[in-house]
Amino acid sequence: MTENEPPELPRGIALAWGVAATPQRGPKREMSVERIVDAAVELADAEGIGAVSMAAVAAKLGFTPMSLYRYVTAKDDLLLLMQEQATGVPPESHLEHEGWRDRLLALYEEQVLLYLRHPWMLSVPITGSPITPNSSAWLDASLAALEQTVLTADERIATALAVTGQARWCGIVQAGYTAQARGIGLSPDEVAVREADLYDRVITQDEFPALRRAVDEGVFTSPADPFRFGVERILDGVAAYLDARDRGESRAPVDEWIAIDPVELAGDRRLKEAQKTVREAERMLRAARKAERQALREAKERFAKTKGQG
């Protein structure tokens, strides 16, 4: 590759866009990338992402793993193609909504449904922007919803990512509850009641006062959707920001990412030992404070008892 040549597309992305070279030999009529991906998605939907391997997909199709490798040369490429197929394109129904906010909310709801239909997608690692046709179509739809606003390009992408991130977080939690419910034979509502009971047993007023009040107020068994509340408040913030822009007010852009110090990533032994010492000191401090609260509670009880006897 010369200095001016664009980088070659990775094979998985090339396959997704339909521009990868097809194998010259192999069971062409019986095998295709599409059939391989279909079989893999069926496996994942039925048994989870852990059930997907080149051998398992080959067995499902009645071929040898080597036959698959002529079409999909790596499992990472297969996962990319599975995610691409399961994602699909954003439904045109979101265009029936008026205004940027309602369109983004419609896209948010559809993304949550995607994760509920294919929870294994949440187990696929995020290794960068998914530069594939369907994933690009979803991002394009979110950006298009914001196109008539005065937001800058950076602000539009940030808003789209905030909504997408909230949909993924909602999917992670709901899929987790569903999996747990299936594993222990309870409904998701019954799992929530069981979880609330566990909180009730271990969360005390003196140690976690705010959380204790939340437990007593029934937040863990409430029918309210905290994720919808969260995304609505995100969009409230965007709307308020747009109003401020209309009034001529603006804030300096945030151009610094949260990042870990490279020194920590280098794995310095003395630094790791010091961090371990800090964690141990924090653990001991928590234990000491807990003992202090216990002693204070017992002292109050003794005082009240003595006062009552007097």
PDB file of C-alpha atoms in Angstrom:
ATOM      1  CA  MET A   1       0.000   0.000   0.000  1.00  0.00           C
ATOM      2  CA  THR A   2       1.409   3.365  -1.009  1.00  0.00           C
ATOM      3  CA  GLU A   3       1.147   6.468   1.135  1.00  0.00           C
ATOM      4  CA  ASN A   4      -1.887   7.769  -0.779  1.00  0.00           C
ATOM      5  CA  GLU A   5      -3.793   4.490  -0.996  1.00  0.00           C
ATOM      6  CA  PRO A   6      -6.723   3.989   1.396  1.00  0.00           C
ATOM      7  CA  PRO A   7      -6.395   1.126   3.881  1.00  0.00           C
ATOM      8  CA  GLU A   8      -7.733  -2.225   2.752  1.00  0.00           C
ATOM      9  CA  LEU A   9     -11.074  -3.160   4.262  1.00  0.00           C
ATOM     10  CA  PRO A  10     -10.832  -5.912   6.882  1.00  0.00           C
ATOM     11  CA  ARG A  11     -12.424  -9.069   5.508  1.00  0.00           C
ATOM     12  CA  GLY A  12     -15.372  -9.017   7.937  1.00  0.00           C
ATOM     13  CA  ILE A  13     -16.307  -5.472   6.948  1.00  0.00           C
ATOM     14  CA  ALA A  14     -15.760  -6.282   3.261  1.00  0.00           C
ATOM     15  CA  LEU A  15     -18.106  -9.259   3.610  1.00  0.00           C
ATOM     16  CA  ALA A  16     -20.733  -7.079   5.266  1.00  0.00           C
ATOM     17  CA  TRP A  17     -20.586  -4.623   2.368  1.00  0.00           C
ATOM     18  CA  GLY A  18     -20.583  -7.432  -0.198  1.00  0.00           C
ATOM     19  CA  VAL A  19     -17.237  -6.482  -1.710  1.00  0.00           C
ATOM     20  CA  ALA A  20     -15.122  -9.401  -0.476  1.00  0.00           C
ATOM     21  CA  ALA A  21     -13.753 -11.895  -2.939  1.00  0.00           C
ATOM     22  CA  THR A  22     -15.766 -15.113  -3.056  1.00  0.00           C
ATOM     23  CA  PRO A  23     -14.010 -18.483  -2.685  1.00  0.00           C
ATOM     24  CA  GLN A  24     -13.026 -20.140  -5.933  1.00  0.00           C
ATOM     25  CA  ARG A  25     -13.494 -23.661  -4.663  1.00  0.00           C
ATOM     26  CA  GLY A  26     -15.827 -25.357  -2.267  1.00  0.00           C
ATOM     27  CA  PRO A  27     -19.480 -26.419  -2.055  1.00  0.00           C
ATOM     28  CA  LYS A  28     -20.714 -23.243  -3.762  1.00  0.00           C
ATOM     29  CA  ARG A  29     -24.304 -24.228  -4.314  1.00  0.00           C
ATOM     30  CA  GLU A  30     -24.879 -25.524  -0.832  1.00  0.00           C
ATOM     31  CA  MET A  31     -22.793 -23.003   1.110  1.00  0.00           C
ATOM     32  CA  SER A  32     -22.742 -19.210   1.284  1.00  0.00           C
ATOM     33  CA  VAL A  33     -21.828 -16.495   3.730  1.00  0.00           C
ATOM     34  CA  GLU A  34     -25.542 -15.799   4.192  1.00  0.00           C
ATOM     35  CA  ARG A  35     -26.324 -19.403   5.149  1.00  0.00           C
ATOM     36  CA  ILE A  36     -23.424 -19.501   7.571  1.00  0.00           C
ATOM     37  CA  VAL A  37     -24.552 -16.296   9.295  1.00  0.00           C
ATOM     38  CA  ASP A  38     -28.188 -17.457   9.392  1.00  0.00           C
ATOM     39  CA  ALA A  39     -27.160 -20.675  11.137  1.00  0.00           C
ATOM     40  CA  ALA A  40     -24.928 -18.839  13.601  1.00  0.00           C
ATOM     41  CA  VAL A  41     -27.688 -16.357  14.520  1.00  0.00           C
ATOM     42  CA  GLU A  42     -30.139 -19.225  15.048  1.00  0.00           C
ATOM     43  CA  LEU A  43     -27.664 -20.892  17.395  1.00  0.00           C
ATOM     44  CA  ALA A  44     -27.066 -17.693  19.334  1.00  0.00           C
ATOM     45  CA  ASP A  45     -30.776 -16.899  19.633  1.00  0.00           C
ATOM     46  CA  ALA A  46     -31.506 -20.391  20.934  1.00  0.00           C
ATOM     47  CA  GLU A  47     -28.488 -21.090  23.148  1.00  0.00           C
ATOM     48  CA  GLY A  48     -26.520 -17.871  23.600  1.00  0.00           C
ATOM     49  CA  ILE A  49     -23.287 -16.617  22.104  1.00  0.00           C
ATOM     50  CA  GLY A  50     -21.283 -19.289  23.928  1.00  0.00           C
ATOM     51  CA  ALA A  51     -22.861 -21.934  21.704  1.00  0.00           C
ATOM     52  CA  VAL A  52     -21.469 -20.347  18.550  1.00  0.00           C
ATOM     53  CA  SER A  53     -18.268 -21.825  17.199  1.00  0.00           C
ATOM     54  CA  MET A  54     -17.118 -22.581  13.692  1.00  0.00           C
ATOM     55  CA  ALA A  55     -17.482 -26.281  14.478  1.00  0.00           C
ATOM     56  CA  ALA A  56     -21.016 -25.888  15.841  1.00  0.00           C
ATOM     57  CA  VAL A  57     -22.144 -23.799  12.866  1.00  0.00           C
ATOM     58  CA  ALA A  58     -20.575 -26.272  10.445  1.00  0.00           C
ATOM     59  CA  ALA A  59     -22.322 -29.171  12.183  1.00  0.00           C
ATOM     60  CA  LYS A  60     -25.650 -27.352  11.992  1.00  0.00           C
ATOM     61  CA  LEU A  61     -25.181 -26.932   8.237  1.00  0.00           C
ATOM     62  CA  GLY A  62     -23.847 -30.459   7.714  1.00  0.00           C
ATOM     63  CA  PHE A  63     -20.360 -29.427   6.606  1.00  0.00           C
ATOM     64  CA  THR A  64     -16.855 -29.521   8.027  1.00  0.00           C
ATOM     65  CA  PRO A  65     -15.363 -26.453   9.770  1.00  0.00           C
ATOM     66  CA  MET A  66     -12.812 -26.151   6.958  1.00  0.00           C
ATOM     67  CA  SER A  67     -15.673 -25.595   4.515  1.00  0.00           C
ATOM     68  CA  LEU A  68     -16.773 -22.570   6.532  1.00  0.00           C
ATOM     69  CA  TYR A  69     -13.283 -21.092   6.625  1.00  0.00           C
ATOM     70  CA  ARG A  70     -13.362 -20.739   2.838  1.00  0.00           C
ATOM     71  CA  TYR A  71     -16.162 -18.211   3.288  1.00  0.00           C
ATOM     72  CA  VAL A  72     -15.624 -16.713   6.765  1.00  0.00           C
ATOM     73  CA  THR A  73     -11.962 -16.885   7.685  1.00  0.00           C
ATOM     74  CA  ALA A  74     -12.208 -15.917  11.382  1.00  0.00           C
ATOM     75  CA  LYS A  75     -14.723 -16.166  14.203  1.00  0.00           C
ATOM     76  CA  ASP A  76     -14.446 -12.412  14.840  1.00  0.00           C
ATOM     77  CA  ASP A  77     -15.655 -11.853  11.279  1.00  0.00           C
ATOM     78  CA  LEU A  78     -18.549 -14.231  11.907  1.00  0.00           C
ATOM     79  CA  LEU A  79     -19.533 -12.322  15.062  1.00  0.00           C
ATOM     80  CA  LEU A  80     -19.447  -9.055  13.126  1.00  0.00           C
ATOM     81  CA  LEU A  81     -21.697 -10.483  10.422  1.00  0.00           C
ATOM     82  CA  MET A  82     -24.068 -11.973  12.996  1.00  0.00           C
ATOM     83  CA  GLN A  83     -24.398  -8.618  14.705  1.00  0.00           C
ATOM     84  CA  GLU A  84     -24.955  -6.934  11.358  1.00  0.00           C
ATOM     85  CA  GLN A  85     -27.748  -9.315  10.394  1.00  0.00           C
ATOM     86  CA  ALA A  86     -29.472  -9.183  13.781  1.00  0.00           C
ATOM     87  CA  THR A  87     -29.296  -5.381  13.807  1.00  0.00           C
ATOM     88  CA  GLY A  88     -31.126  -4.997  10.517  1.00  0.00           C
ATOM     89  CA  VAL A  89     -32.104  -1.552   9.300  1.00  0.00           C
ATOM     90  CA  PRO A  90     -33.976   1.012  11.397  1.00  0.00           C
ATOM     91  CA  PRO A  91     -37.742   0.759  10.794  1.00  0.00           C
ATOM     92  CA  GLU A  92     -39.187   3.493   8.627  1.00  0.00           C
ATOM     93  CA  SER A  93     -41.930   3.971  11.224  1.00  0.00           C
ATOM     94  CA  HIS A  94     -39.654   6.338  13.141  1.00  0.00           C
ATOM     95  CA  LEU A  95     -40.061   8.783  10.236  1.00  0.00           C
ATOM     96  CA  GLU A  96     -43.769   9.038  11.019  1.00  0.00           C
ATOM     97  CA  HIS A  97     -42.891  10.993  14.152  1.00  0.00           C
ATOM     98  CA  GLU A  98     -42.534  14.754  14.023  1.00  0.00           C
ATOM     99  CA  GLY A  99     -39.506  16.488  15.486  1.00  0.00           C
ATOM    100  CA  TRP A 100     -36.058  15.348  16.467  1.00  0.00           C
ATOM    101  CA  ARG A 101     -37.023  14.290  19.983  1.00  0.00           C
ATOM    102  CA  ASP A 102     -39.861  11.920  19.077  1.00  0.00           C
ATOM    103  CA  ARG A 103     -37.803  10.368  16.297  1.00  0.00           C
ATOM    104  CA  LEU A 104     -34.892   9.687  18.637  1.00  0.00           C
ATOM    105  CA  LEU A 105     -37.251   8.177  21.205  1.00  0.00           C
ATOM    106  CA  ALA A 106     -38.719   5.897  18.537  1.00  0.00           C
ATOM    107  CA  LEU A 107     -35.214   4.773  17.543  1.00  0.00           C
ATOM    108  CA  TYR A 108     -34.346   4.242  21.219  1.00  0.00           C
ATOM    109  CA  GLU A 109     -37.336   1.946  21.718  1.00  0.00           C
ATOM    110  CA  GLU A 110     -36.509  -0.070  18.608  1.00  0.00           C
ATOM    111  CA  GLN A 111     -32.900  -0.503  19.732  1.00  0.00           C
ATOM    112  CA  VAL A 112     -34.039  -1.815  23.117  1.00  0.00           C
ATOM    113  CA  LEU A 113     -36.290  -4.312  21.318  1.00  0.00           C
ATOM    114  CA  LEU A 114     -33.303  -5.475  19.244  1.00  0.00           C
ATOM    115  CA  TYR A 115     -31.402  -6.354  22.414  1.00  0.00           C
ATOM    116  CA  LEU A 116     -34.417  -8.138  23.891  1.00  0.00           C
ATOM    117  CA  ARG A 117     -34.824 -10.211  20.715  1.00  0.00           C
ATOM    118  CA  HIS A 118     -31.104 -10.977  20.427  1.00  0.00           C
ATOM    119  CA  PRO A 119     -29.580 -10.602  23.928  1.00  0.00           C
ATOM    120  CA  TRP A 120     -26.375 -12.313  22.777  1.00  0.00           C
ATOM    121  CA  MET A 121     -25.524  -9.102  20.898  1.00  0.00           C
ATOM    122  CA  LEU A 122     -24.744  -7.536  24.271  1.00  0.00           C
ATOM    123  CA  SER A 123     -21.967 -10.101  24.787  1.00  0.00           C
ATOM    124  CA  VAL A 124     -20.168  -9.183  21.565  1.00  0.00           C
ATOM    125  CA  PRO A 125     -17.229  -6.938  22.567  1.00  0.00           C
ATOM    126  CA  ILE A 126     -17.196  -3.359  21.307  1.00  0.00           C
ATOM    127  CA  THR A 127     -13.867  -3.021  19.536  1.00  0.00           C
ATOM    128  CA  GLY A 128     -14.555   0.192  17.670  1.00  0.00           C
ATOM    129  CA  SER A 129     -17.161   1.745  15.424  1.00  0.00           C
ATOM    130  CA  PRO A 130     -19.092  -1.005  13.589  1.00  0.00           C
ATOM    131  CA  ILE A 131     -18.442   0.180  10.044  1.00  0.00           C
ATOM    132  CA  THR A 132     -21.122  -2.009   8.466  1.00  0.00           C
ATOM    133  CA  PRO A 133     -24.191  -1.139   6.370  1.00  0.00           C
ATOM    134  CA  ASN A 134     -26.938  -1.755   8.934  1.00  0.00           C
ATOM    135  CA  SER A 135     -25.081  -0.236  11.868  1.00  0.00           C
ATOM    136  CA  SER A 136     -24.291   2.776   9.708  1.00  0.00           C
ATOM    137  CA  ALA A 137     -27.981   3.069   8.795  1.00  0.00           C
ATOM    138  CA  TRP A 138     -28.965   3.320  12.485  1.00  0.00           C
ATOM    139  CA  LEU A 139     -26.394   6.012  13.151  1.00  0.00           C
ATOM    140  CA  ASP A 140     -27.445   7.844  10.007  1.00  0.00           C
ATOM    141  CA  ALA A 141     -31.091   7.783  11.158  1.00  0.00           C
ATOM    142  CA  SER A 142     -30.184   9.334  14.517  1.00  0.00           C
ATOM    143  CA  LEU A 143     -28.052  12.018  12.900  1.00  0.00           C
ATOM    144  CA  ALA A 144     -30.769  12.745  10.337  1.00  0.00           C
ATOM    145  CA  ALA A 145     -33.280  13.268  13.156  1.00  0.00           C
ATOM    146  CA  LEU A 146     -31.024  16.024  14.508  1.00  0.00           C
ATOM    147  CA  GLU A 147     -30.066  17.540  11.184  1.00  0.00           C
ATOM    148  CA  GLN A 148     -32.520  20.447  11.319  1.00  0.00           C
ATOM    149  CA  THR A 149     -31.305  21.556  14.751  1.00  0.00           C
ATOM    150  CA  VAL A 150     -28.519  24.064  15.365  1.00  0.00           C
ATOM    151  CA  LEU A 151     -26.335  21.419  16.989  1.00  0.00           C
ATOM    152  CA  THR A 152     -22.838  21.087  15.603  1.00  0.00           C
ATOM    153  CA  ALA A 153     -21.668  17.838  14.025  1.00  0.00           C
ATOM    154  CA  ASP A 154     -19.870  16.907  17.266  1.00  0.00           C
ATOM    155  CA  GLU A 155     -23.006  17.643  19.290  1.00  0.00           C
ATOM    156  CA  ARG A 156     -25.234  15.595  16.982  1.00  0.00           C
ATOM    157  CA  ILE A 157     -22.989  12.538  17.209  1.00  0.00           C
ATOM    158  CA  ALA A 158     -22.733  12.964  20.996  1.00  0.00           C
ATOM    159  CA  THR A 159     -26.532  13.082  21.309  1.00  0.00           C
ATOM    160  CA  ALA A 160     -26.942  10.019  19.092  1.00  0.00           C
ATOM    161  CA  LEU A 161     -24.376   8.088  21.153  1.00  0.00           C
ATOM    162  CA  ALA A 162     -26.070   9.098  24.418  1.00  0.00           C
ATOM    163  CA  VAL A 163     -29.406   7.684  23.258  1.00  0.00           C
ATOM    164  CA  THR A 164     -27.782   4.544  21.836  1.00  0.00           C
ATOM    165  CA  GLY A 165     -25.839   4.024  25.050  1.00  0.00           C
ATOM    166  CA  GLN A 166     -28.991   4.333  27.139  1.00  0.00           C
ATOM    167  CA  ALA A 167     -30.706   1.731  24.923  1.00  0.00           C
ATOM    168  CA  ARG A 168     -27.786  -0.669  25.355  1.00  0.00           C
ATOM    169  CA  TRP A 169     -27.727  -0.180  29.128  1.00  0.00           C
ATOM    170  CA  CYS A 170     -31.470  -0.857  29.277  1.00  0.00           C
ATOM    171  CA  GLY A 171     -30.958  -3.975  27.149  1.00  0.00           C
ATOM    172  CA  ILE A 172     -28.150  -5.240  29.395  1.00  0.00           C
ATOM    173  CA  VAL A 173     -30.267  -4.994  32.536  1.00  0.00           C
ATOM    174  CA  GLN A 174     -33.466  -6.385  31.027  1.00  0.00           C
ATOM    175  CA  ALA A 175     -31.642  -9.255  29.332  1.00  0.00           C
ATOM    176  CA  GLY A 176     -29.906 -10.033  32.615  1.00  0.00           C
ATOM    177  CA  TYR A 177     -33.197 -10.215  34.502  1.00  0.00           C
ATOM    178  CA  THR A 178     -34.698 -12.400  31.786  1.00  0.00           C
ATOM    179  CA  ALA A 179     -31.737 -14.796  31.842  1.00  0.00           C
ATOM    180  CA  GLN A 180     -31.820 -15.035  35.634  1.00  0.00           C
ATOM    181  CA  ALA A 181     -35.564 -15.605  35.608  1.00  0.00           C
ATOM    182  CA  ARG A 182     -35.156 -18.421  33.106  1.00  0.00           C
ATOM    183  CA  GLY A 183     -32.344 -19.958  35.126  1.00  0.00           C
ATOM    184  CA  ILE A 184     -34.212 -20.090  38.458  1.00  0.00           C
ATOM    185  CA  GLY A 185     -37.716 -20.610  37.118  1.00  0.00           C
ATOM    186  CA  LEU A 186     -39.160 -17.260  38.178  1.00  0.00           C
ATOM    187  CA  SER A 187     -40.749 -14.458  36.202  1.00  0.00           C
ATOM    188  CA  PRO A 188     -38.782 -11.188  35.878  1.00  0.00           C
ATOM    189  CA  ASP A 189     -41.252  -9.576  38.323  1.00  0.00           C
ATOM    190  CA  GLU A 190     -40.639 -12.388  40.819  1.00  0.00           C
ATOM    191  CA  VAL A 191     -36.884 -11.918  40.396  1.00  0.00           C
ATOM    192  CA  ALA A 192     -37.327  -8.221  41.218  1.00  0.00           C
ATOM    193  CA  VAL A 193     -39.281  -9.092  44.400  1.00  0.00           C
ATOM    194  CA  ARG A 194     -36.588 -11.577  45.395  1.00  0.00           C
ATOM    195  CA  GLU A 195     -33.904  -8.947  44.799  1.00  0.00           C
ATOM    196  CA  ALA A 196     -35.805  -6.394  46.866  1.00  0.00           C
ATOM    197  CA  ASP A 197     -36.000  -8.904  49.719  1.00  0.00           C
ATOM    198  CA  LEU A 198     -32.239  -9.399  49.574  1.00  0.00           C
ATOM    199  CA  TYR A 199     -31.654  -5.653  49.699  1.00  0.00           C
ATOM    200  CA  ASP A 200     -34.035  -5.447  52.636  1.00  0.00           C
ATOM    201  CA  ARG A 201     -31.920  -7.948  54.548  1.00  0.00           C
ATOM    202  CA  VAL A 202     -28.521  -6.309  54.090  1.00  0.00           C
ATOM    203  CA  ILE A 203     -29.114  -2.553  53.639  1.00  0.00           C
ATOM    204  CA  THR A 204     -29.247  -0.752  56.993  1.00  0.00           C
ATOM    205  CA  GLN A 205     -30.307   2.794  57.786  1.00  0.00           C
ATOM    206  CA  ASP A 206     -27.079   3.715  59.554  1.00  0.00           C
ATOM    207  CA  GLU A 207     -24.734   2.374  56.850  1.00  0.00           C
ATOM    208  CA  PHE A 208     -26.619   3.239  53.644  1.00  0.00           C
ATOM    209  CA  PRO A 209     -29.320   5.750  54.651  1.00  0.00           C
ATOM    210  CA  ALA A 210     -30.301   6.961  51.160  1.00  0.00           C
ATOM    211  CA  LEU A 211     -30.411   3.447  49.721  1.00  0.00           C
ATOM    212  CA  ARG A 212     -32.396   2.232  52.748  1.00  0.00           C
ATOM    213  CA  ARG A 213     -35.015   4.912  52.091  1.00  0.00           C
ATOM    214  CA  ALA A 214     -35.184   3.840  48.454  1.00  0.00           C
ATOM    215  CA  VAL A 215     -35.717   0.209  49.503  1.00  0.00           C
ATOM    216  CA  ASP A 216     -38.483   1.241  51.903  1.00  0.00           C
ATOM    217  CA  GLU A 217     -40.141   3.282  49.147  1.00  0.00           C
ATOM    218  CA  GLY A 218     -40.274   0.198  46.909  1.00  0.00           C
ATOM    219  CA  VAL A 219     -38.067   1.344  44.045  1.00  0.00           C
ATOM    220  CA  PHE A 220     -36.909  -2.192  43.262  1.00  0.00           C
ATOM    221  CA  THR A 221     -40.443  -3.442  42.663  1.00  0.00           C
ATOM    222  CA  SER A 222     -41.830  -0.258  41.108  1.00  0.00           C
ATOM    223  CA  PRO A 223     -43.338  -0.592  37.596  1.00  0.00           C
ATOM    224  CA  ALA A 224     -41.676   2.699  36.597  1.00  0.00           C
ATOM    225  CA  ASP A 225     -39.092   2.443  33.798  1.00  0.00           C
ATOM    226  CA  PRO A 226     -35.912   4.162  35.067  1.00  0.00           C
ATOM    227  CA  PHE A 227     -34.234   3.882  31.668  1.00  0.00           C
ATOM    228  CA  ARG A 228     -37.021   5.696  29.842  1.00  0.00           C
ATOM    229  CA  PHE A 229     -36.849   8.373  32.559  1.00  0.00           C
ATOM    230  CA  GLY A 230     -33.107   8.630  31.950  1.00  0.00           C
ATOM    231  CA  VAL A 231     -33.331   8.993  28.186  1.00  0.00           C
ATOM    232  CA  GLU A 232     -36.167  11.532  28.542  1.00  0.00           C
ATOM    233  CA  ARG A 233     -33.983  13.624  30.860  1.00  0.00           C
ATOM    234  CA  ILE A 234     -31.072  13.380  28.417  1.00  0.00           C
ATOM    235  CA  LEU A 235     -33.342  14.763  25.718  1.00  0.00           C
ATOM    236  CA  ASP A 236     -34.644  17.427  28.123  1.00  0.00           C
ATOM    237  CA  GLY A 237     -31.039  18.519  28.489  1.00  0.00           C
ATOM    238  CA  VAL A 238     -30.537  18.652  24.722  1.00  0.00           C
ATOM    239  CA  ALA A 239     -33.749  20.674  24.347  1.00  0.00           C
ATOM    240  CA  ALA A 240     -32.623  23.116  27.043  1.00  0.00           C
ATOM    241  CA  TYR A 241     -29.238  23.377  25.362  1.00  0.00           C
ATOM    242  CA  LEU A 242     -30.924  24.177  22.035  1.00  0.00           C
ATOM    243  CA  ASP A 243     -33.047  26.858  23.735  1.00  0.00           C
ATOM    244  CA  ALA A 244     -29.884  28.387  25.209  1.00  0.00           C
ATOM    245  CA  ARG A 245     -28.281  28.387  21.754  1.00  0.00           C
ATOM    246  CA  ASP A 246     -31.339  30.172  20.364  1.00  0.00           C
ATOM    247  CA  ARG A 247     -30.812  32.846  23.033  1.00  0.00           C
ATOM    248  CA  GLY A 248     -27.221  33.254  21.943  1.00  0.00           C
ATOM    249  CA  GLU A 249     -25.768  31.410  24.926  1.00  0.00           C
ATOM    250  CA  SER A 250     -23.116  28.748  24.435  1.00  0.00           C
ATOM    251  CA  ARG A 251     -20.645  26.648  26.360  1.00  0.00           C
ATOM    252  CA  ALA A 252     -17.110  25.780  25.418  1.00  0.00           C
ATOM    253  CA  PRO A 253     -16.891  22.325  23.819  1.00  0.00           C
ATOM    254  CA  VAL A 254     -15.538  19.502  25.960  1.00  0.00           C
ATOM    255  CA  ASP A 255     -12.589  18.082  24.059  1.00  0.00           C
ATOM    256  CA  GLU A 256     -10.845  16.077  26.757  1.00  0.00           C
ATOM    257  CA  TRP A 257     -11.674  12.404  27.126  1.00  0.00           C
ATOM    258  CA  ILE A 258     -11.629  10.621  30.464  1.00  0.00           C
ATOM    259  CA  ALA A 259      -8.521   8.480  30.258  1.00  0.00           C
ATOM    260  CA  ILE A 260      -6.407   6.364  32.563  1.00  0.00           C
ATOM    261  CA  ASP A 261      -2.828   7.450  33.136  1.00  0.00           C
ATOM    262  CA  PRO A 262      -0.478   5.512  30.810  1.00  0.00           C
ATOM    263  CA  VAL A 263       1.723   4.845  33.845  1.00  0.00           C
ATOM    264  CA  GLU A 264      -1.031   2.657  35.305  1.00  0.00           C
ATOM    265  CA  LEU A 265      -1.313   0.685  32.098  1.00  0.00           C
ATOM    266  CA  ALA A 266       2.425   0.043  32.142  1.00  0.00           C
ATOM    267  CA  GLY A 267       1.968  -2.259  35.147  1.00  0.00           C
ATOM    268  CA  ASP A 268       4.605  -0.748  37.426  1.00  0.00           C
ATOM    269  CA  ARG A 269       5.019  -3.141  40.372  1.00  0.00           C
ATOM    270  CA  ARG A 270       5.460  -0.500  43.067  1.00  0.00           C
ATOM    271  CA  LEU A 271       2.435   1.416  41.842  1.00  0.00           C
ATOM    272  CA  LYS A 272       0.309  -1.732  41.924  1.00  0.00           C
ATOM    273  CA  GLU A 273       1.480  -2.512  45.452  1.00  0.00           C
ATOM    274  CA  ALA A 274       0.639   1.023  46.568  1.00  0.00           C
ATOM    275  CA  GLN A 275      -2.836   0.778  45.001  1.00  0.00           C
ATOM    276  CA  LYS A 276      -3.369  -2.554  46.758  1.00  0.00           C
ATOM    277  CA  THR A 277      -2.377  -0.945  50.073  1.00  0.00           C
ATOM    278  CA  VAL A 278      -4.878   1.871  49.482  1.00  0.00           C
ATOM    279  CA  ARG A 279      -7.678  -0.638  48.749  1.00  0.00           C
ATOM    280  CA  GLU A 280      -6.857  -2.551  51.925  1.00  0.00           C
ATOM    281  CA  ALA A 281      -6.841   0.670  53.962  1.00  0.00           C
ATOM    282  CA  GLU A 282     -10.215   1.639  52.482  1.00  0.00           C
ATOM    283  CA  ARG A 283     -11.617  -1.787  53.380  1.00  0.00           C
ATOM    284  CA  MET A 284     -10.378  -1.437  56.961  1.00  0.00           C
ATOM    285  CA  LEU A 285     -11.791   2.095  57.178  1.00  0.00           C
ATOM    286  CA  ARG A 286     -15.211   0.855  56.051  1.00  0.00           C
ATOM    287  CA  ALA A 287     -15.079  -1.933  58.638  1.00  0.00           C
ATOM    288  CA  ALA A 288     -14.066   0.525  61.373  1.00  0.00           C
ATOM    289  CA  ARG A 289     -16.885   2.899  60.502  1.00  0.00           C
ATOM    290  CA  LYS A 290     -19.331   0.022  60.526  1.00  0.00           C
ATOM    291  CA  ALA A 291     -18.104  -1.007  63.983  1.00  0.00           C
ATOM    292  CA  GLU A 292     -18.424   2.600  65.127  1.00  0.00           C
ATOM    293  CA  ARG A 293     -22.030   2.797  63.943  1.00  0.00           C
ATOM    294  CA  GLN A 294     -22.803  -0.495  65.653  1.00  0.00           C
ATOM    295  CA  ALA A 295     -21.236   0.698  68.925  1.00  0.00           C
ATOM    296  CA  LEU A 296     -23.141   3.993  68.721  1.00  0.00           C
ATOM    297  CA  ARG A 297     -26.420   2.175  68.125  1.00  0.00           C
ATOM    298  CA  GLU A 298     -25.807  -0.136  71.090  1.00  0.00           C
ATOM    299  CA  ALA A 299     -24.803   2.826  73.276  1.00  0.00           C
ATOM    300  CA  LYS A 300     -28.047   4.597  72.397  1.00  0.00           C
ATOM    301  CA  GLU A 301     -30.021   1.485  73.264  1.00  0.00           C
ATOM    302  CA  ARG A 302     -28.263   1.189  76.660  1.00  0.00           C
ATOM    303  CA  PHE A 303     -28.799   4.890  77.339  1.00  0.00           C
ATOM    304  CA  ALA A 304     -32.465   4.649  76.513  1.00  0.00           C
ATOM    305  CA  LYS A 305     -32.835   1.567  78.709  1.00  0.00           C
ATOM    306  CA  THR A 306     -31.042   3.256  81.641  1.00  0.00           C
ATOM    307  CA  LYS A 307     -33.111   6.403  81.257  1.00  0.00           C
ATOM    308  CA  GLY A 308     -36.273   4.333  81.195  1.00  0.00           C
ATOM    309  CA  GLN A 309     -35.296   2.594  84.408  1.00  0.00           C
ATOM    310  CA  GLY A 310     -34.519   5.907  86.087  1.00  0.00           C
TER     311      GLY A 310
END
